[in-house]
């Protein structure tokens, strides 16, 4: 039975939702509106006047090799973060699911990284991989590998991917574990009796039944990699070396705040806004039509 | 098709002993029903035969070979679960074909065997459907189909009918029995329903708290129960238990006298009792009486007999050959 509370007037309900509306307006609608507005202008270097350029900023961006390179970087980065964080999480969840005793301890331990702020996580990884004093760099040196993410773009990318994925593993792990535990034990047992060994069972039963969870996590993780990894990148590489780790969000920041090219930066924000909007629609559409077995 | 033998099977979960040692030799093609109240270890015993639980102690042999350490897939068994455990993302056809596909059976043969099973189980029209698009009875049939297409040597059933309504249960019970007769596959069937046990079993294992109280053919167990528990569990309405000192010739050590309701008669002389109430069931009538010594008894009589009114003082009698005496441990004596 659903219980509905009905209010008589309009004022009380309005008052109750007002704080949320104000927050949304101040921190979302106003900046988003500003971004759309500013993306249509080029301000002069001193910020005293603005010149109307229509879609000029967008035209310039799409023709710009650096911006297009940043798209590719973002794609590589998000796919890598998503694959690494989901892959490791799934592996750990499968192990924890098979565990009967002590799974609570593992679960608790595995949730901790999620509580670490991205920037703090970035600093942690930065220390471990510091080119001079990093403990992992030192061990790699012992093994004969000269780690230097400050100069090597691929190593820099690897590092930010690992640092970003690390914090995500907890979140993905929880969802995967819940997904795995929602699969009836007897179905797995039936498959075992039918002759399927572990890997076959995983491929033909577990993975298909887990697919709603996987899809949900895929979207959530891509959105995360796109937008919430700023702190990690800012602390570890600052987008370098030579823009090797400049993803779209980071470029908004560096073009806007560092290079003071506000028009272009605003246009980039608008593009990101469209991308996140599209991802959100995709996600909601999917969740609404989610397959219920 | 195979024999199954259980030798001194014990099971311990952590520190709790659940099965205390069960021995039984099951013949090829025999239909064995494991029956007992909830929590007595029926499912645990069956799951050990399936290889889904480890055997703490003892030995399980299928077709003469020790299988204790074999994985479920290497035991040549099929199991029907209480909740059917169908693969929700596969069609009925794929559900039944799954085991054959994994075994690498040729496609044509898979199709043939699945279709054959589907015809047998009247599922031919539903082969393309998903389990969630089927009724409970149809799902139950798919679970059966999945078991029979693989032609295993042993069928294991864990309360396969308990999710069905009463009428369907009776119908499916008959179908399972006929199917097993036709295929001649050795079967172990778990249930807590003694009627199911009586009607299906070639032999039944009556379990009580992790022990097999009695193993035997249904009518033999009914006619000659070895323990008070078995006497009370098998038969509906259950056997009446009266204090044994009601009888002058009770053997030494006997504590309880058991008489089945159909063996009690309301007569003009005998043990005095008072009618509590009567249930007219159509073909027969159950008369519940209370005894002056305390306790109640049920008399089962033909509907043609006069129906005694509530509160009537009556007398009960029974034949000496229909008595069962049990000692303080619940054993026959
Ligand atoms: N994994 C387990 N860990 C600990 N105890 C268990 C486990 N599985 C079963 N038991 C215990 O073993 C006993 C027997 O359980 P089992 O499931 O075999 O009973 P059952 O006879 O099948 O009962 P039901 O008719 O209710 O299905 C129960 O007391 C149960 O609590
Ligand atoms: Mg059970």
XYZ file of C-alpha atoms and ligand atoms in Angstrom:
658
model
C 0.000 0.000 0.000
C 1.303 3.386 -0.974
C 0.648 6.205 1.398
C 0.433 9.614 -0.114
C 0.655 12.736 1.943
C -1.260 15.575 0.373
C -0.685 19.223 1.160
C -3.513 21.661 0.840
C -1.820 24.876 -0.187
C 1.096 25.509 -2.508
C 3.299 27.443 -0.085
C 4.350 24.755 2.368
C 5.478 22.265 -0.296
C 7.240 25.056 -2.112
C 9.014 26.066 1.083
C 10.102 22.480 1.660
C 11.716 22.064 -1.748
C 13.101 25.594 -1.803
C 16.541 24.796 -0.346
C 17.158 22.167 -3.025
C 15.886 24.499 -5.734
C 18.146 27.301 -4.530
C 21.182 25.034 -4.443
C 20.440 23.693 -7.911
C 19.911 27.193 -9.255
C 23.027 28.681 -7.703
C 25.398 25.811 -8.360
C 24.003 24.363 -11.548
C 21.626 26.518 -13.576
C 23.484 29.785 -13.056
C 26.968 28.458 -13.959
C 25.568 26.370 -16.802
C 23.739 29.405 -18.164
C 26.883 31.487 -17.799
C 28.892 28.858 -19.650
C 26.433 28.757 -22.537
C 26.388 32.561 -22.661
C 30.148 32.983 -22.463
C 30.780 30.311 -25.056
C 29.298 32.666 -27.634
C 31.818 35.472 -26.918
C 35.527 36.151 -26.840
C 36.539 38.431 -23.994
C 39.464 40.803 -24.476
C 42.654 39.975 -22.523
C 41.736 42.321 -19.675
C 38.154 41.109 -19.341
C 36.783 44.576 -20.004
C 34.767 43.802 -23.097
C 33.335 40.800 -24.895
C 33.014 40.269 -28.585
C 30.123 38.239 -30.030
C 31.438 35.358 -32.130
C 28.388 33.111 -32.371
C 29.505 29.515 -32.688
C 33.050 30.631 -33.460
C 34.476 29.139 -30.282
C 33.013 25.750 -31.138
C 34.229 25.914 -34.730
C 37.689 26.767 -33.543
C 37.707 23.955 -30.981
C 36.578 21.251 -33.346
C 39.252 22.293 -35.805
C 41.910 22.418 -33.109
C 44.350 19.482 -33.088
C 45.031 19.780 -29.345
C 41.356 19.651 -28.533
C 40.819 16.626 -30.740
C 43.857 14.991 -29.145
C 42.292 15.660 -25.768
C 39.192 13.769 -26.923
C 41.335 10.758 -27.760
C 43.180 11.067 -24.449
C 39.853 11.198 -22.619
C 38.575 8.146 -24.469
C 41.715 6.133 -23.684
C 41.715 7.330 -20.097
C 38.032 6.626 -19.402
C 38.079 3.230 -21.057
C 41.229 2.268 -19.152
C 39.880 3.508 -15.804
C 36.546 1.760 -16.365
C 38.093 -1.520 -17.480
C 40.691 -1.592 -14.707
C 38.367 -0.584 -11.879
C 35.521 -2.840 -12.998
C 37.789 -5.754 -13.834
C 39.573 -5.736 -10.499
C 36.299 -5.145 -8.645
C 34.616 -8.067 -10.399
C 37.554 -10.336 -9.658
C 37.506 -9.401 -5.966
C 33.721 -9.700 -5.803
C 33.828 -13.199 -7.284
C 36.423 -14.189 -4.696
C 34.474 -12.619 -1.822
C 31.256 -14.235 -3.046
C 32.812 -17.695 -2.815
C 33.976 -16.928 0.702
C 31.586 -17.915 3.445
C 33.538 -16.863 6.506
C 35.195 -13.486 6.910
C 33.635 -11.895 3.841
C 32.467 -9.063 6.093
C 36.057 -8.163 6.928
C 37.073 -8.115 3.273
C 34.064 -6.060 2.401
C 34.864 -3.467 5.032
C 38.520 -3.270 4.034
C 37.636 -2.998 0.378
C 35.276 -0.106 1.004
C 37.950 2.087 2.564
C 39.565 3.439 -0.603
C 36.175 4.867 -1.552
C 36.362 7.166 1.466
C 39.644 8.712 0.315
C 39.189 11.987 -1.554
C 40.514 11.898 -5.138
C 43.087 14.608 -4.492
C 44.386 12.789 -1.408
C 44.513 9.546 -3.349
C 46.430 11.393 -6.043
C 49.007 12.581 -3.525
C 49.354 9.053 -2.109
C 50.073 7.584 -5.508
C 52.319 10.497 -6.370
C 54.477 9.772 -3.331
C 54.682 6.081 -4.111
C 55.700 6.785 -7.700
C 57.749 9.901 -7.051
C 60.639 9.811 -9.523
C 63.229 10.424 -6.782
C 61.841 9.212 -3.450
C 58.886 6.988 -4.447
C 58.971 3.544 -2.888
C 57.592 1.806 -5.967
C 59.924 3.748 -8.236
C 62.783 2.494 -6.085
C 61.668 -1.150 -6.361
C 61.181 -0.752 -10.093
C 64.719 0.651 -10.205
C 65.986 -2.430 -8.370
C 64.269 -4.550 -11.003
C 66.058 -2.507 -13.642
C 63.127 -0.362 -14.767
C 63.623 3.372 -14.873
C 60.236 4.874 -13.944
C 59.722 8.483 -14.848
C 56.164 9.590 -15.394
C 57.252 13.208 -15.445
C 58.900 12.699 -18.809
C 57.170 9.610 -20.148
C 53.604 10.288 -21.320
C 52.578 6.634 -21.312
C 53.822 6.102 -17.794
C 52.015 9.251 -16.716
C 48.801 7.951 -18.258
C 49.285 4.577 -16.561
C 49.760 6.251 -13.221
C 46.672 8.460 -13.383
C 44.628 5.512 -14.619
C 45.744 3.350 -11.688
C 45.239 6.153 -9.174
C 41.769 6.957 -10.526
C 40.710 3.338 -10.826
C 41.892 2.489 -7.308
C 39.323 4.673 -5.574
C 36.578 3.274 -7.771
C 37.209 -0.378 -7.082
C 35.347 -0.261 -3.757
C 32.238 1.181 -5.289
C 32.198 -1.293 -8.160
C 33.017 -4.151 -5.806
C 29.953 -3.439 -3.673
C 27.645 -3.451 -6.675
C 29.186 -6.559 -8.176
C 29.046 -8.412 -4.874
C 25.398 -7.476 -4.417
C 24.748 -8.572 -8.000
C 26.492 -11.890 -7.474
C 24.675 -12.565 -4.248
C 21.352 -11.894 -5.934
C 21.927 -14.887 -8.209
C 20.206 -17.831 -6.523
C 22.680 -20.402 -5.265
C 20.560 -23.213 -6.589
C 20.888 -21.889 -10.152
C 24.661 -22.113 -9.879
C 24.362 -25.566 -8.332
C 22.044 -26.686 -11.099
C 24.632 -25.566 -13.642
C 27.341 -27.451 -11.765
C 25.235 -30.604 -11.852
C 24.592 -29.973 -15.556
C 28.328 -30.289 -16.052
C 29.503 -26.675 -16.110
C 32.799 -26.054 -14.362
C 33.642 -22.735 -12.755
C 34.649 -20.820 -15.850
C 31.799 -22.145 -17.996
C 29.350 -21.283 -15.241
C 30.753 -17.802 -15.052
C 30.546 -17.286 -18.797
C 27.097 -18.775 -19.413
C 25.206 -18.095 -16.181
C 26.839 -15.562 -13.889
C 27.966 -13.019 -16.468
C 24.606 -12.808 -18.303
C 22.706 -12.547 -15.025
C 25.100 -9.862 -13.874
C 24.720 -7.795 -17.033
C 22.267 -5.216 -15.645
C 24.774 -4.437 -12.878
C 27.634 -4.346 -15.346
C 25.850 -1.931 -17.635
C 24.898 0.357 -14.801
C 28.486 0.411 -13.549
C 29.803 0.990 -17.054
C 27.857 4.226 -17.400
C 28.581 5.387 -13.870
C 32.299 4.706 -14.248
C 32.580 6.460 -17.577
C 30.894 9.499 -16.098
C 33.284 9.280 -13.167
C 36.333 9.010 -15.407
C 35.126 11.946 -17.467
C 34.376 14.356 -14.682
C 35.492 13.305 -11.238
C 39.102 12.463 -11.869
C 40.157 16.076 -12.012
C 41.692 15.980 -8.524
C 43.837 12.955 -9.315
C 45.170 14.405 -12.548
C 45.727 17.820 -11.055
C 47.819 16.463 -8.181
C 49.779 13.825 -10.085
C 50.552 15.147 -13.553
C 48.828 18.497 -13.985
C 47.797 17.245 -17.426
C 51.366 16.674 -18.570
C 53.784 15.724 -19.843
C 52.940 17.527 -23.058
C 49.210 17.195 -22.551
C 49.552 13.387 -22.403
C 47.060 13.274 -19.548
C 44.960 16.330 -20.380
C 41.447 14.966 -20.452
C 38.551 17.212 -21.489
C 37.690 18.341 -17.968
C 41.287 19.192 -17.268
C 41.492 21.167 -20.479
C 38.491 23.247 -19.426
C 40.423 24.176 -16.326
C 43.796 24.774 -17.914
C 42.458 26.751 -20.886
C 40.110 28.776 -18.738
C 41.982 29.410 -15.523
C 45.577 28.952 -16.547
C 45.473 30.329 -20.083
C 42.564 32.706 -19.393
C 40.858 31.775 -22.661
C 37.400 32.030 -21.131
C 35.380 31.813 -24.332
C 36.992 28.582 -25.401
C 36.837 27.182 -21.905
C 33.132 27.968 -21.722
C 32.530 26.312 -25.066
C 34.346 23.214 -23.818
C 32.139 23.172 -20.723
C 29.075 23.261 -22.927
C 30.373 20.313 -24.931
C 30.949 18.381 -21.707
C 27.474 19.339 -20.549
C 26.043 17.795 -23.694
C 28.107 14.636 -23.215
C 27.080 14.126 -19.599
C 23.486 14.852 -20.542
C 23.606 12.185 -23.227
C 25.167 9.665 -20.840
C 22.524 10.394 -18.213
C 19.681 9.950 -20.671
C 21.201 6.668 -21.804
C 21.470 5.513 -18.229
C 17.914 6.435 -17.286
C 16.481 4.921 -20.406
C 18.304 1.725 -19.677
C 17.386 1.616 -16.013
C 13.726 2.079 -16.901
C 13.786 -0.791 -19.328
C 16.068 -2.898 -17.216
C 15.539 -6.582 -17.777
C 13.874 -8.292 -14.840
C 14.364 -11.994 -14.986
C 20.993 -46.461 -14.260
C 22.926 -47.473 -11.238
C 22.916 -48.634 -7.691
C 23.596 -46.141 -4.937
C 25.010 -47.102 -1.593
C 25.443 -44.977 1.484
C 27.722 -46.375 4.163
C 27.850 -44.711 7.554
C 27.183 -41.231 6.171
C 27.706 -38.449 8.685
C 27.570 -34.707 8.266
C 28.754 -31.979 10.563
C 28.330 -28.264 9.940
C 30.950 -26.594 12.089
C 30.148 -28.056 15.484
C 26.582 -29.170 14.764
C 26.054 -32.809 13.880
C 23.275 -32.920 11.340
C 23.431 -36.488 10.009
C 24.451 -39.163 12.467
C 25.252 -42.136 10.287
C 23.024 -43.480 7.558
C 23.377 -46.820 5.786
C 21.294 -47.847 2.833
C 21.760 -49.913 -0.310
C 19.642 -48.653 -3.184
C 18.981 -51.002 -6.056
C 19.113 -50.161 -9.695
C 15.882 -48.462 -10.794
C 14.500 -48.177 -7.299
C 12.432 -45.165 -6.231
C 13.561 -44.186 -2.751
C 11.739 -41.483 -0.816
C 13.482 -39.744 2.049
C 10.788 -38.445 4.357
C 10.886 -36.669 7.682
C 9.940 -33.464 9.437
C 11.524 -30.107 8.634
C 15.155 -29.788 9.672
C 15.849 -33.518 10.035
C 18.587 -33.441 7.405
C 16.817 -34.739 4.293
C 18.138 -32.051 1.966
C 21.605 -32.320 3.453
C 21.660 -36.054 2.767
C 20.483 -35.558 -0.813
C 22.978 -32.759 -1.425
C 25.787 -35.011 -0.256
C 24.758 -37.575 -2.855
C 24.689 -34.756 -5.429
C 28.140 -33.561 -4.428
C 26.897 -30.141 -3.338
C 27.934 -30.789 0.275
C 31.042 -32.564 1.419
C 30.673 -35.844 3.273
C 32.091 -35.548 6.785
C 32.345 -39.281 7.317
C 31.288 -42.406 5.470
C 31.215 -43.419 1.862
C 28.882 -42.816 -1.050
C 29.031 -45.185 -4.004
C 27.227 -44.732 -7.280
C 27.286 -47.740 -9.615
C 29.873 -49.264 -7.319
C 32.361 -46.409 -7.597
C 33.232 -44.246 -4.623
C 32.157 -40.677 -5.430
C 32.938 -38.811 -2.190
C 35.613 -36.694 -3.845
C 33.973 -36.283 -7.236
C 32.520 -32.991 -8.377
C 28.737 -32.952 -9.014
C 29.306 -33.028 -12.779
C 31.348 -36.192 -12.517
C 28.690 -38.210 -10.695
C 26.255 -38.771 -13.562
C 23.281 -37.471 -11.622
C 20.544 -34.931 -12.263
C 18.702 -32.942 -9.662
C 15.343 -31.185 -9.486
C 15.345 -28.343 -6.973
C 12.496 -27.123 -4.823
C 12.554 -23.686 -6.485
C 13.319 -25.356 -9.862
C 16.540 -23.318 -10.282
C 15.900 -22.711 -13.982
C 18.295 -20.453 -15.871
C 16.209 -17.263 -16.011
C 17.916 -15.794 -19.068
C 17.487 -18.856 -21.262
C 14.509 -20.209 -23.172
C 12.913 -23.475 -22.117
C 14.763 -25.186 -24.946
C 18.123 -23.791 -23.844
C 17.400 -24.672 -20.242
C 16.935 -28.290 -21.203
C 19.777 -28.275 -23.725
C 22.340 -26.672 -21.401
C 23.813 -29.875 -20.006
C 23.938 -31.527 -23.420
C 25.661 -28.519 -24.971
C 28.325 -28.574 -22.297
C 28.811 -32.283 -22.857
C 29.448 -31.479 -26.520
C 26.479 -33.430 -27.857
C 25.890 -32.854 -31.599
C 23.247 -30.211 -32.351
C 20.889 -32.564 -34.119
C 20.917 -34.984 -31.232
C 20.337 -32.170 -28.728
C 17.287 -31.016 -30.666
C 15.993 -34.565 -30.870
C 16.424 -35.317 -27.194
C 14.995 -32.000 -26.027
C 11.999 -32.373 -28.306
C 11.440 -35.890 -27.112
C 11.500 -34.760 -23.475
C 9.286 -31.784 -24.293
C 6.703 -34.058 -25.882
C 6.800 -36.367 -22.888
C 6.241 -33.414 -20.550
C 3.769 -31.526 -22.775
C 6.133 -28.611 -23.141
C 6.422 -28.575 -26.928
C 4.467 -25.342 -27.276
C 6.613 -23.486 -24.765
C 10.135 -24.235 -25.956
C 10.861 -20.645 -26.966
C 9.543 -19.081 -23.748
C 11.536 -17.821 -20.811
C 10.923 -19.439 -17.392
C 9.251 -16.295 -16.056
C 6.590 -16.644 -18.761
C 5.532 -20.053 -17.451
C 3.174 -21.205 -14.718
C 4.479 -22.984 -11.639
C 3.508 -26.393 -12.973
C 5.177 -25.727 -16.326
C 8.367 -24.570 -14.623
C 8.325 -27.745 -12.605
C 8.090 -29.716 -15.847
C 11.003 -27.822 -17.359
C 13.071 -28.710 -14.321
C 12.090 -32.350 -14.853
C 12.900 -32.064 -18.540
C 16.312 -30.651 -17.803
C 16.958 -33.674 -15.614
C 15.758 -36.331 -18.038
C 17.348 -35.134 -21.298
C 20.780 -35.911 -19.931
C 19.831 -39.532 -19.252
C 21.664 -39.647 -15.921
C 22.044 -42.789 -13.815
C 20.414 -41.218 -10.773
C 17.649 -38.641 -10.307
C 17.627 -36.540 -7.175
C 14.511 -34.606 -6.212
C 14.417 -32.104 -3.366
C 10.766 -31.402 -2.557
C 9.961 -30.755 -6.218
C 6.226 -30.381 -5.646
C 6.087 -28.223 -2.560
C 5.587 -24.974 -4.494
C 2.523 -26.257 -6.319
C -1.101 -26.080 -5.261
C -2.727 -29.201 -3.812
C -4.444 -30.369 -6.979
C -1.443 -29.911 -9.232
C 0.687 -31.644 -6.653
C -1.407 -34.786 -6.866
C -1.288 -34.691 -10.660
C 2.467 -34.117 -10.859
C 3.048 -36.812 -8.279
C 1.422 -39.294 -10.601
C 3.389 -37.985 -13.583
C 6.695 -38.272 -11.762
C 5.915 -41.830 -10.745
C 4.950 -42.822 -14.291
C 7.986 -41.094 -15.746
C 10.302 -42.849 -13.347
C 8.680 -46.203 -14.115
C 9.055 -45.618 -17.821
C 12.667 -44.456 -17.662
C 13.657 -46.869 -14.918
C 16.185 -44.483 -13.434
C 17.241 -44.910 -9.810
C 15.681 -42.015 -7.890
C 16.060 -40.362 -4.518
C 13.156 -38.149 -3.642
C 13.017 -35.878 -0.608
C 9.724 -34.779 0.872
C 8.199 -33.929 4.223
C 4.784 -35.029 3.005
C 4.065 -38.566 4.143
C 1.303 -39.012 1.562
C 3.788 -38.269 -1.215
C 6.178 -40.711 0.385
C 3.576 -43.455 0.645
C 2.395 -43.103 -2.942
C 5.757 -42.677 -4.678
C 8.181 -44.870 -2.831
C 9.369 -48.350 -3.599
C 11.097 -48.013 -0.272
C 11.213 -45.079 2.052
C 13.744 -43.805 4.518
C 11.987 -42.212 7.465
C 14.366 -39.727 8.995
C 14.214 -38.295 12.472
C 16.783 -35.795 13.710
C 19.569 -36.934 11.385
C 18.960 -40.666 11.797
C 17.178 -43.137 9.581
C 14.559 -44.482 11.975
C 13.276 -47.004 9.499
C 13.890 -48.065 5.927
C 11.326 -50.136 4.116
C 8.440 -50.405 1.678
C 5.620 -47.960 2.488
C 3.034 -50.519 3.523
C 5.570 -52.453 5.513
C 6.565 -49.287 7.387
C 2.915 -48.463 7.911
C 2.018 -51.908 9.141
C 5.096 -52.396 11.228
C 6.631 -49.123 12.443
C 9.847 -49.637 14.366
C 9.727 -46.471 16.457
C 7.118 -44.282 18.047
C 8.288 -41.454 15.793
C 7.714 -43.447 12.599
C 4.358 -44.680 13.877
C 3.256 -41.105 14.518
C 4.732 -39.641 11.333
C 3.467 -42.128 8.771
C -0.278 -42.310 8.500
C -2.944 -39.641 8.477
C -4.593 -39.024 10.829
C -1.634 -40.115 12.937
C -1.535 -43.105 15.231
C -3.117 -42.665 18.664
C -0.744 -42.922 21.592
C -2.168 -43.948 24.944
C -0.457 -44.772 28.217
C 0.423 -48.473 28.065
C -0.966 -49.232 31.515
C -4.413 -49.003 29.959
C -3.732 -52.600 28.938
C -3.346 -55.280 31.589
C -1.101 -57.407 29.387
C 1.355 -54.642 28.381
C 4.895 -56.042 28.119
C 7.599 -55.048 30.601
C 9.247 -51.714 29.841
C 6.430 -50.541 27.586
C 5.421 -46.963 28.184
C 3.187 -46.126 25.263
C 0.473 -47.996 23.446
C -0.141 -47.071 19.824
C -3.320 -47.873 17.910
C -4.150 -46.526 14.463
C -7.444 -44.591 14.173
C -8.916 -47.161 11.784
C -8.296 -49.901 14.333
C -10.279 -48.188 17.082
C -13.981 -48.959 17.325
C -16.741 -47.332 19.292
C -18.435 -50.148 21.120
C -20.802 -50.863 23.977
C -18.034 -51.995 26.296
C -14.285 -51.381 26.645
C -12.234 -48.333 27.564
C -14.525 -45.438 28.504
C -14.113 -42.129 26.649
C -15.994 -38.924 25.915
C -16.672 -37.581 22.430
C -15.046 -34.175 21.947
C -16.199 -33.586 18.394
C -16.768 -35.423 15.136
C -15.618 -34.589 11.645
C -17.689 -35.993 8.832
C -15.435 -36.130 5.762
C -17.901 -37.782 3.407
C -16.651 -41.317 2.934
C -15.479 -41.547 6.500
C -15.894 -39.881 9.847
C -13.237 -38.949 12.382
C -14.438 -39.038 15.946
C -12.161 -37.315 18.433
C -12.518 -38.538 21.964
C -10.864 -37.672 25.255
C -9.855 -40.293 27.781
C -10.367 -40.070 31.532
C -6.642 -40.887 32.021
C -5.829 -37.760 30.000
C -4.972 -37.488 26.342
C -7.039 -37.702 23.214
C -7.628 -40.295 20.547
C -9.122 -40.323 17.081
C -11.429 -43.006 15.790
C -11.767 -43.395 12.068
C -15.014 -44.999 11.047
C -17.183 -45.530 8.044
C -19.645 -42.767 7.187
C -22.472 -45.267 7.462
C -21.844 -45.613 11.199
C -23.968 -43.414 13.510
C -22.378 -40.064 14.264
C -21.996 -39.636 18.043
C -22.963 -36.247 19.440
C -20.500 -34.069 21.334
C -20.178 -34.978 25.002
C -21.543 -38.498 24.578
C -19.952 -41.108 26.836
C -18.734 -44.013 24.711
C -16.478 -47.038 24.958
C -13.508 -47.859 22.755
C -12.201 -51.228 21.767
C -9.473 -52.628 19.542
C -7.953 -55.929 18.614
C -4.899 -57.144 20.487
C -3.128 -57.715 17.128
C -3.453 -54.047 16.192
C -1.495 -52.803 19.183
C 1.999 -51.378 19.085
C 3.968 -51.000 22.303
C 6.854 -48.555 22.580
C 9.366 -48.225 25.392
C 10.603 -45.029 27.019
C 13.127 -44.465 24.175
C 10.364 -44.683 21.613
C 11.510 -48.112 20.350
C 9.134 -50.979 19.661
C 9.130 -53.645 22.321
N 25.100 -24.741 5.533
C 24.656 -25.071 6.758
N 25.325 -24.656 7.861
C 24.892 -24.996 9.095
N 23.805 -25.724 9.341
C 23.098 -26.163 8.294
C 23.486 -25.865 6.954
N 22.587 -26.433 6.115
C 21.693 -27.057 6.910
N 21.989 -26.918 8.209
C 21.241 -27.479 9.357
O 21.116 -28.858 9.151
C 19.844 -29.315 9.548
C 19.212 -30.095 8.425
O 18.954 -29.233 7.360
P 18.256 -29.718 6.034
O 18.176 -28.590 5.098
O 18.918 -30.948 5.543
O 16.806 -30.070 6.569
P 15.585 -30.664 5.773
O 15.280 -31.967 6.380
O 15.826 -30.633 4.321
O 14.436 -29.657 6.158
P 13.280 -29.012 5.245
O 12.179 -30.025 5.174
O 12.858 -27.823 6.034
O 13.866 -28.676 3.930
C 19.064 -28.095 9.972
O 19.028 -28.059 11.370
C 19.837 -26.936 9.420
O 19.754 -25.854 10.296
Mg 15.094 -29.380 2.667
